[in-house]
Structures are given as C-alpha cells and as structure tokens.
Amino acid sequence: MSFEIPSEPTEFEVLDARFEDCFRKSARLERLASGCRWTEGPVYIPSQRRLLWSDIPNERMLSWCEVSGHVAEFRKPSGYTNGHTLDRQGRLISCEQGGRRVVRTEHDGSLTVLTSHHEGKRLNSPNDVVVKSDGSIWFTDPPYGIVDDYEGIRSPQEQPGCYVYRLQPDTGELRVVVDTMTHPNGLAFSPDERWLYVADTGLDVGTMRRFSVDADGTLTGGEVFISCDTGFYDGFRCDTAGRIWTSAGRAIHCHEADGTLIGRIRMPERVSNLVFGGPKGNRLFICATSSVYSVLLAVNGVKPC
Ligand code: MG
C-alpha cells in the first residue's frame, strides 16, 4: 500500500523559541496509512519495528511495518480495542471497549484477561492505558464504548462513575486512584514518574489534570494543569525532557514540563492519539481520524512508549 504524502510542508508553529530545538525545518509529515474510520491507540513494538493501532468503529487493529511500509490487519474482530501499550516484558496491553476489559497479548499470541470488573460490576469501556516502571497498569474508563454501537456495544453503565484505575497484574488487585474527573481519557507519566497527567474529554473545554505520584503509588493534587481552546486533549505522550506532546483537535500541541504551550503541529485531520517510536524513539506516530501519520523530530520519547 502507498498513500499520498501531503503536499503542504509540515506546519510547525513556533509559539516559544524553545520549540525550535524540537524539530528540523526540513521535517515533513508522512501519511503511512489511511482508509480507517477512527484511528486510536498507537503502540510501537521495537523488536518488530512495527506500529499497531486500533480502527475502533471497524472493530479491527492494523499494523504498519517500518521496514517494508506494508499495512495489514492485525486482529479482527478486535473487541473494539482503543488504547495500547507494552508492559515491561514487551507484551501488548490493550483496552477493549467492546469487551469492557483490559487484556494482555502473550508472546505466543494468546489473550489473557487482566481485569473486567470492579466491585462486582462491569467496567465502562477502558480507553487508554500506561504501565509504570513497577509493572502496575494504569487505565482510564470513560463510557465511549457503551453509549452507542459506534465504538463498541450499547449497554448500561454499571459503575457509578468514570475512574482512573491502577491494576496490579500479579495479584489482580484493582483500585480506583482518581474519582474526581468526568471522562478521564489519555494518560501518561512524566519521565521521572513524579507526575501523572490525565486528560478529561467530558467537559466543555479540553483539560488535562496533573497528579503527584507518591512512592507507594498514591495520588495527590490533581489540579487542572493545562486547558485547550481549540479542541480536546485525547491521547498524549511525554518526551525525555518532560515535554508533553498531546492531541488537541486538528493539531498536536507541545507543552514544556511547566505547562507552557511552546508550539503546535497543524494536522490535516483531527488527532486522537500519538506515540514515539522508531529505533531511536524520535519518530512521532500520530493517529488522526482516518489516517496514521508520522514525523521525525529532534526529541526522543520516553521508553517504553
Ligand atoms: Mg482516548
């Protein structure tokens, strides 16, 4: 498969001089794949030099090979997967909006259900997931997979709210760590794991909260860290300097670790999520509506992505 590369130069918009160190002016946006309905959950697998992502309404996962450029279906039906990440053993961890569960793909390809209920009730529809260095799995649980049949299966909400959870995969212990957000969505730790950032897509304005992470994994704080007047924050990632690269409507916004918006990348389609990848972790892969794009940057993402 080959896809048209946008003829317009990549539009890096510098709002603060510090952003100029983050990219080369010759860098161009590439469209790697298209023909999807709503791309989400990009994850880069270094050992295979492959990107996986979800095409949620089509209930499938696709893959793109960095060596050949070949695009293929990876899993169908996918259970309406959304977000993915890798655990410390390189196994794929996936949020299934249809199955209302978090699953792990073992190295032999079999699926293990990690969690599906909290206090005897089904989860809403796990959306995005990240693994901490201690192996704990943190995920968000808004209702987007159960409100209608578009991104999942219409069904009643059983949980009293939409929470952020922490799962201990060895014991199965599942704990609510945030219960003060409307629709928690994308999430990421700062490189030193001192902070956890969580986006909320359930308010009138796109907001991202910042929680302080204690040594035992307890969260405190949770103030609104940044907000967006041009769309919602959905998925996002940090680079090694602690900058936050986030979806923000039809753009990617880059914030310094202190929250300052320093630059934007304008995109041809509305962005849902992104991930750093490539052998050096300096290639940004972007899920945007019908397509997957990439651009090579002058920064490196936190690994594992
Ligand atoms: Mg999301």
Coordinates of C-alpha atoms and ligand atoms in Angstrom, one line a residue:
M1 CA 0.0 0.0 0.0
S2 CA 1.2 3.5 -0.7
F3 CA -0.5 6.7 0.3
E4 CA -0.4 10.2 -0.9
I5 CA 2.0 12.4 1.1
P6 CA 0.6 15.8 2.0
S7 CA 2.0 18.3 -0.5
E8 CA 1.9 21.1 2.0
P9 CA 5.0 21.3 4.2
T10 CA 4.5 20.2 7.8
E11 CA 3.3 23.2 9.6
F12 CA 5.3 23.6 12.8
E13 CA 4.1 26.7 14.5
V14 CA 6.6 28.1 17.0
L15 CA 4.9 29.9 19.9
D16 CA 8.0 30.0 22.1
A17 CA 11.7 29.9 20.9
R18 CA 12.2 26.7 22.9
F19 CA 10.1 24.8 20.3
E20 CA 12.8 25.5 17.6
D21 CA 15.0 22.9 19.3
C22 CA 12.4 20.2 18.9
F23 CA 12.3 19.8 15.2
R24 CA 14.2 20.3 11.9
K25 CA 12.7 22.7 9.5
S26 CA 13.1 20.1 6.7
A27 CA 10.9 17.6 8.5
R28 CA 7.8 16.6 6.7
L29 CA 4.6 14.8 7.8
E30 CA 4.1 11.4 6.1
R31 CA 0.9 9.6 5.8
L32 CA 1.6 5.9 6.5
A33 CA -1.9 4.5 6.2
S34 CA -5.5 5.6 5.5
G35 CA -9.0 4.2 4.9
C36 CA -9.9 3.9 8.6
R37 CA -12.9 5.3 10.4
W38 CA -11.3 6.4 13.7
T39 CA -7.7 5.5 14.4
E40 CA -6.6 5.3 18.0
G41 CA -4.2 3.6 20.4
P42 CA -0.9 3.7 18.5
V43 CA 1.9 1.5 20.0
Y44 CA 5.4 0.9 18.6
I45 CA 6.9 -2.5 19.0
P46 CA 10.7 -2.1 18.8
S47 CA 11.5 -5.8 18.5
Q48 CA 9.4 -6.0 15.3
R49 CA 9.9 -2.4 14.1
R50 CA 6.1 -2.3 13.8
L51 CA 3.4 0.1 14.7
L52 CA 0.0 -1.2 15.8
W53 CA -3.2 0.8 16.2
S54 CA -6.9 0.5 16.6
D55 CA -9.5 1.4 14.0
I56 CA -12.3 1.4 16.5
P57 CA -15.6 1.6 14.6
N58 CA -14.3 -1.1 12.2
E59 CA -13.5 -3.3 15.2
R60 CA -10.0 -4.1 14.0
M61 CA -6.4 -3.5 14.7
L62 CA -3.9 -2.7 12.0
S63 CA -0.1 -2.9 11.7
W64 CA 2.4 -0.9 9.7
C65 CA 5.9 -2.4 9.1
E66 CA 8.7 0.2 9.4
V67 CA 11.0 -1.9 7.2
S68 CA 8.6 -2.6 4.3
G69 CA 5.9 0.0 4.7
H70 CA 3.3 -2.7 4.5
V71 CA 0.0 -2.2 6.2
A72 CA -2.0 -5.2 7.3
E73 CA -4.9 -6.2 9.5
F74 CA -3.5 -7.5 12.8
R75 CA -6.6 -8.6 14.7
K76 CA -10.3 -8.7 13.6
P77 CA -12.6 -8.7 15.4
S78 CA -10.7 -6.8 18.0
G79 CA -13.3 -6.3 20.7
Y80 CA -13.3 -2.6 19.8
T81 CA -9.8 -2.1 21.2
N82 CA -8.8 1.5 21.9
G83 CA -5.5 2.3 23.7
H84 CA -2.5 0.0 23.8
T85 CA 0.9 0.0 25.5
L86 CA 3.7 -2.5 26.2
D87 CA 4.4 -3.9 29.6
R88 CA 8.0 -4.3 31.0
Q89 CA 8.2 -7.7 29.3
G90 CA 7.2 -6.3 25.9
R91 CA 3.8 -7.8 25.9
L92 CA 0.9 -5.9 24.4
I93 CA -1.6 -4.5 26.9
S94 CA -4.9 -3.4 25.3
C95 CA -8.1 -1.6 26.4
E96 CA -11.2 -3.4 24.9
Q97 CA -14.2 -1.1 24.7
G98 CA -16.5 -3.9 23.5
G99 CA -15.3 -6.5 25.9
R100 CA -15.2 -3.8 28.7
R101 CA -11.9 -5.2 29.9
V102 CA -8.1 -4.9 29.8
V103 CA -6.3 -7.7 28.1
R104 CA -2.7 -8.8 27.6
T105 CA -1.4 -10.5 24.4
E106 CA 1.1 -13.1 25.5
H107 CA 4.2 -13.8 23.4
D108 CA 2.5 -16.9 21.9
G109 CA -0.4 -14.7 20.7
S110 CA -2.9 -15.9 23.3
L111 CA -5.0 -13.4 25.2
T112 CA -5.2 -13.1 29.0
V113 CA -8.0 -11.0 30.6
L114 CA -6.3 -8.9 33.2
T115 CA -9.5 -7.2 34.6
S116 CA -13.1 -6.7 33.6
H117 CA -15.0 -5.8 36.8
H118 CA -14.7 -3.5 39.8
E119 CA -16.5 -4.4 43.0
G120 CA -18.6 -6.9 41.1
K121 CA -19.7 -4.6 38.3
R122 CA -18.5 -4.4 34.8
L123 CA -16.1 -1.6 33.8
N124 CA -17.5 1.1 31.5
S125 CA -15.2 0.8 28.5
P126 CA -11.4 1.1 29.2
N127 CA -10.0 3.7 26.9
D128 CA -6.2 4.3 27.4
V129 CA -3.5 2.6 29.3
V130 CA 0.0 3.1 30.6
V131 CA 2.4 0.8 32.5
K132 CA 4.5 2.2 35.4
S133 CA 8.1 1.1 35.9
D134 CA 7.0 -1.1 38.8
G135 CA 4.8 -3.1 36.4
S136 CA 1.5 -1.7 37.6
I137 CA -1.1 -1.0 34.9
W138 CA -3.0 2.3 34.9
F139 CA -6.0 2.9 32.7
T140 CA -9.0 5.2 32.2
D141 CA -12.6 4.1 32.0
P142 CA -14.9 6.7 30.3
P143 CA -18.2 5.4 28.7
Y144 CA -17.5 5.9 24.9
G145 CA -17.7 2.2 24.2
I146 CA -21.2 1.7 25.7
V147 CA -23.1 4.9 24.9
D148 CA -24.0 3.6 21.4
D149 CA -22.9 1.0 18.9
Y150 CA -20.4 3.1 17.0
E151 CA -17.3 2.4 19.1
G152 CA -18.4 -0.6 21.0
I153 CA -21.7 -2.2 22.1
R154 CA -24.5 -0.1 23.5
S155 CA -25.2 -1.3 27.1
P156 CA -25.9 0.1 30.5
Q157 CA -23.2 1.7 32.6
E158 CA -22.7 -0.3 35.8
Q159 CA -20.0 1.7 37.5
P160 CA -21.2 4.8 39.5
G161 CA -18.6 7.0 37.7
C162 CA -15.7 7.1 35.3
Y163 CA -12.5 6.5 37.1
V164 CA -8.8 6.0 36.6
Y165 CA -7.7 2.6 37.9
R166 CA -4.5 1.0 38.9
L167 CA -4.2 -2.7 38.4
Q168 CA -1.5 -5.0 39.9
P169 CA -1.3 -7.6 37.2
D170 CA 0.4 -10.2 39.5
T171 CA -2.3 -10.1 42.2
G172 CA -5.3 -8.8 40.1
E173 CA -5.9 -6.1 42.7
L174 CA -7.8 -3.2 41.1
R175 CA -8.0 0.1 42.8
V176 CA -9.7 3.4 41.9
V177 CA -7.0 6.1 42.0
V178 CA -8.9 9.0 40.6
D179 CA -12.7 9.5 41.0
T180 CA -12.9 13.3 40.5
M181 CA -13.0 13.5 36.7
T182 CA -15.9 13.4 34.3
H183 CA -14.5 11.4 31.4
P184 CA -10.8 10.6 32.0
N185 CA -9.2 9.7 28.7
G186 CA -5.5 9.8 27.7
L187 CA -2.9 9.4 30.5
A188 CA 0.9 9.5 30.8
F189 CA 3.6 9.6 33.5
S190 CA 6.3 12.2 33.5
P191 CA 9.7 10.7 32.7
D192 CA 10.6 10.5 36.4
E193 CA 7.1 9.2 37.2
R194 CA 6.7 12.0 39.8
W195 CA 3.6 13.2 37.9
L196 CA 0.6 11.5 36.3
Y197 CA -1.2 13.5 33.7
V198 CA -4.8 12.7 32.8
A199 CA -6.9 14.3 30.0
D200 CA -10.6 14.9 30.5
T201 CA -12.9 14.8 27.5
G202 CA -16.1 15.1 29.4
L203 CA -16.2 18.9 30.0
D204 CA -17.0 21.9 27.8
V205 CA -13.3 22.6 27.5
G206 CA -10.5 20.2 26.9
T207 CA -8.5 19.9 30.2
M208 CA -5.5 17.9 31.5
R209 CA -5.0 17.4 35.2
R210 CA -1.8 16.7 36.9
F211 CA -1.5 14.4 39.9
S212 CA 1.5 14.0 42.2
V213 CA 2.6 10.3 42.5
D214 CA 3.8 9.2 45.9
A215 CA 6.3 6.3 46.3
D216 CA 3.5 3.9 47.1
G217 CA 1.5 4.9 44.1
T218 CA -0.9 7.2 45.9
L219 CA -2.0 10.3 44.0
T220 CA -2.5 13.7 45.5
G221 CA -3.3 17.1 43.9
G222 CA -5.0 16.8 40.5
E223 CA -5.3 20.5 39.6
V224 CA -6.1 21.5 36.1
F225 CA -2.6 21.7 34.5
I226 CA -3.4 22.9 31.0
S227 CA -6.6 23.5 29.0
C228 CA -7.3 23.8 25.3
D229 CA -9.4 26.3 23.4
T230 CA -9.1 24.6 20.1
G231 CA -10.4 21.1 20.8
F232 CA -10.0 18.3 23.3
Y233 CA -6.9 16.5 24.6
D234 CA -7.3 12.8 24.0
G235 CA -4.1 10.7 23.9
F236 CA -0.6 12.2 24.6
R237 CA 3.0 11.2 25.5
C238 CA 6.0 12.8 27.2
D239 CA 9.5 13.1 25.7
T240 CA 12.6 12.6 27.7
A241 CA 12.8 16.2 28.7
G242 CA 9.4 16.1 30.2
R243 CA 7.6 18.0 27.4
I244 CA 4.0 16.9 26.8
W245 CA 3.1 16.2 23.1
T246 CA -0.7 16.0 23.0
S247 CA -3.6 15.7 20.6
A248 CA -5.5 18.9 20.6
G249 CA -8.3 18.9 17.9
R250 CA -6.7 19.2 14.5
A251 CA -3.3 19.8 15.9
I252 CA -0.6 18.5 18.2
H253 CA 0.4 20.8 21.0
C254 CA 3.7 20.7 22.7
H255 CA 4.0 21.9 26.3
E256 CA 7.0 22.4 28.4
A257 CA 7.1 20.5 31.7
D258 CA 5.9 23.7 33.4
G259 CA 2.8 23.7 31.2
T260 CA 3.8 26.5 28.8
L261 CA 2.5 25.9 25.3
I262 CA 5.6 26.3 23.1
G263 CA 4.5 25.0 19.7
R264 CA 2.0 23.3 17.5
I265 CA 2.0 20.9 14.6
R266 CA -1.1 21.6 12.4
M267 CA -2.6 18.3 11.1
P268 CA -4.8 17.5 8.1
E269 CA -7.3 15.6 10.3
R270 CA -8.5 15.6 13.9
V271 CA -5.9 13.9 16.1
S272 CA -6.9 11.2 18.6
N273 CA -3.5 9.9 19.9
L274 CA 0.2 9.7 19.3
V275 CA 3.3 7.7 20.3
F276 CA 7.0 8.0 20.0
G277 CA 8.7 5.1 18.2
G278 CA 11.3 4.1 15.7
P279 CA 14.7 2.6 16.7
K280 CA 15.7 5.9 18.4
G281 CA 12.3 6.9 19.8
N282 CA 12.5 10.1 17.8
R283 CA 9.7 9.4 15.3
L284 CA 6.2 10.6 16.3
F285 CA 3.4 8.4 15.1
I286 CA 0.0 10.1 15.0
C287 CA -3.5 8.6 14.8
A288 CA -5.8 11.2 13.2
T289 CA -9.3 10.3 12.2
S290 CA -9.0 8.1 9.0
S291 CA -5.2 8.0 8.8
V292 CA -1.9 7.4 10.6
Y293 CA 0.9 9.9 10.1
S294 CA 4.5 10.2 11.3
V295 CA 7.1 12.9 11.5
L296 CA 10.7 12.7 12.6
L297 CA 11.5 15.0 15.5
A298 CA 14.6 16.3 17.2
V299 CA 13.5 15.0 20.6
N300 CA 13.1 11.4 21.9
G301 CA 10.1 9.9 23.6
V302 CA 10.1 8.2 27.0
K303 CA 10.5 4.4 26.6
P304 CA 8.7 2.2 26.8
C305 CA 6.2 4.2 24.8
Ligands
MG1 MG -8.5 8.1 24.1

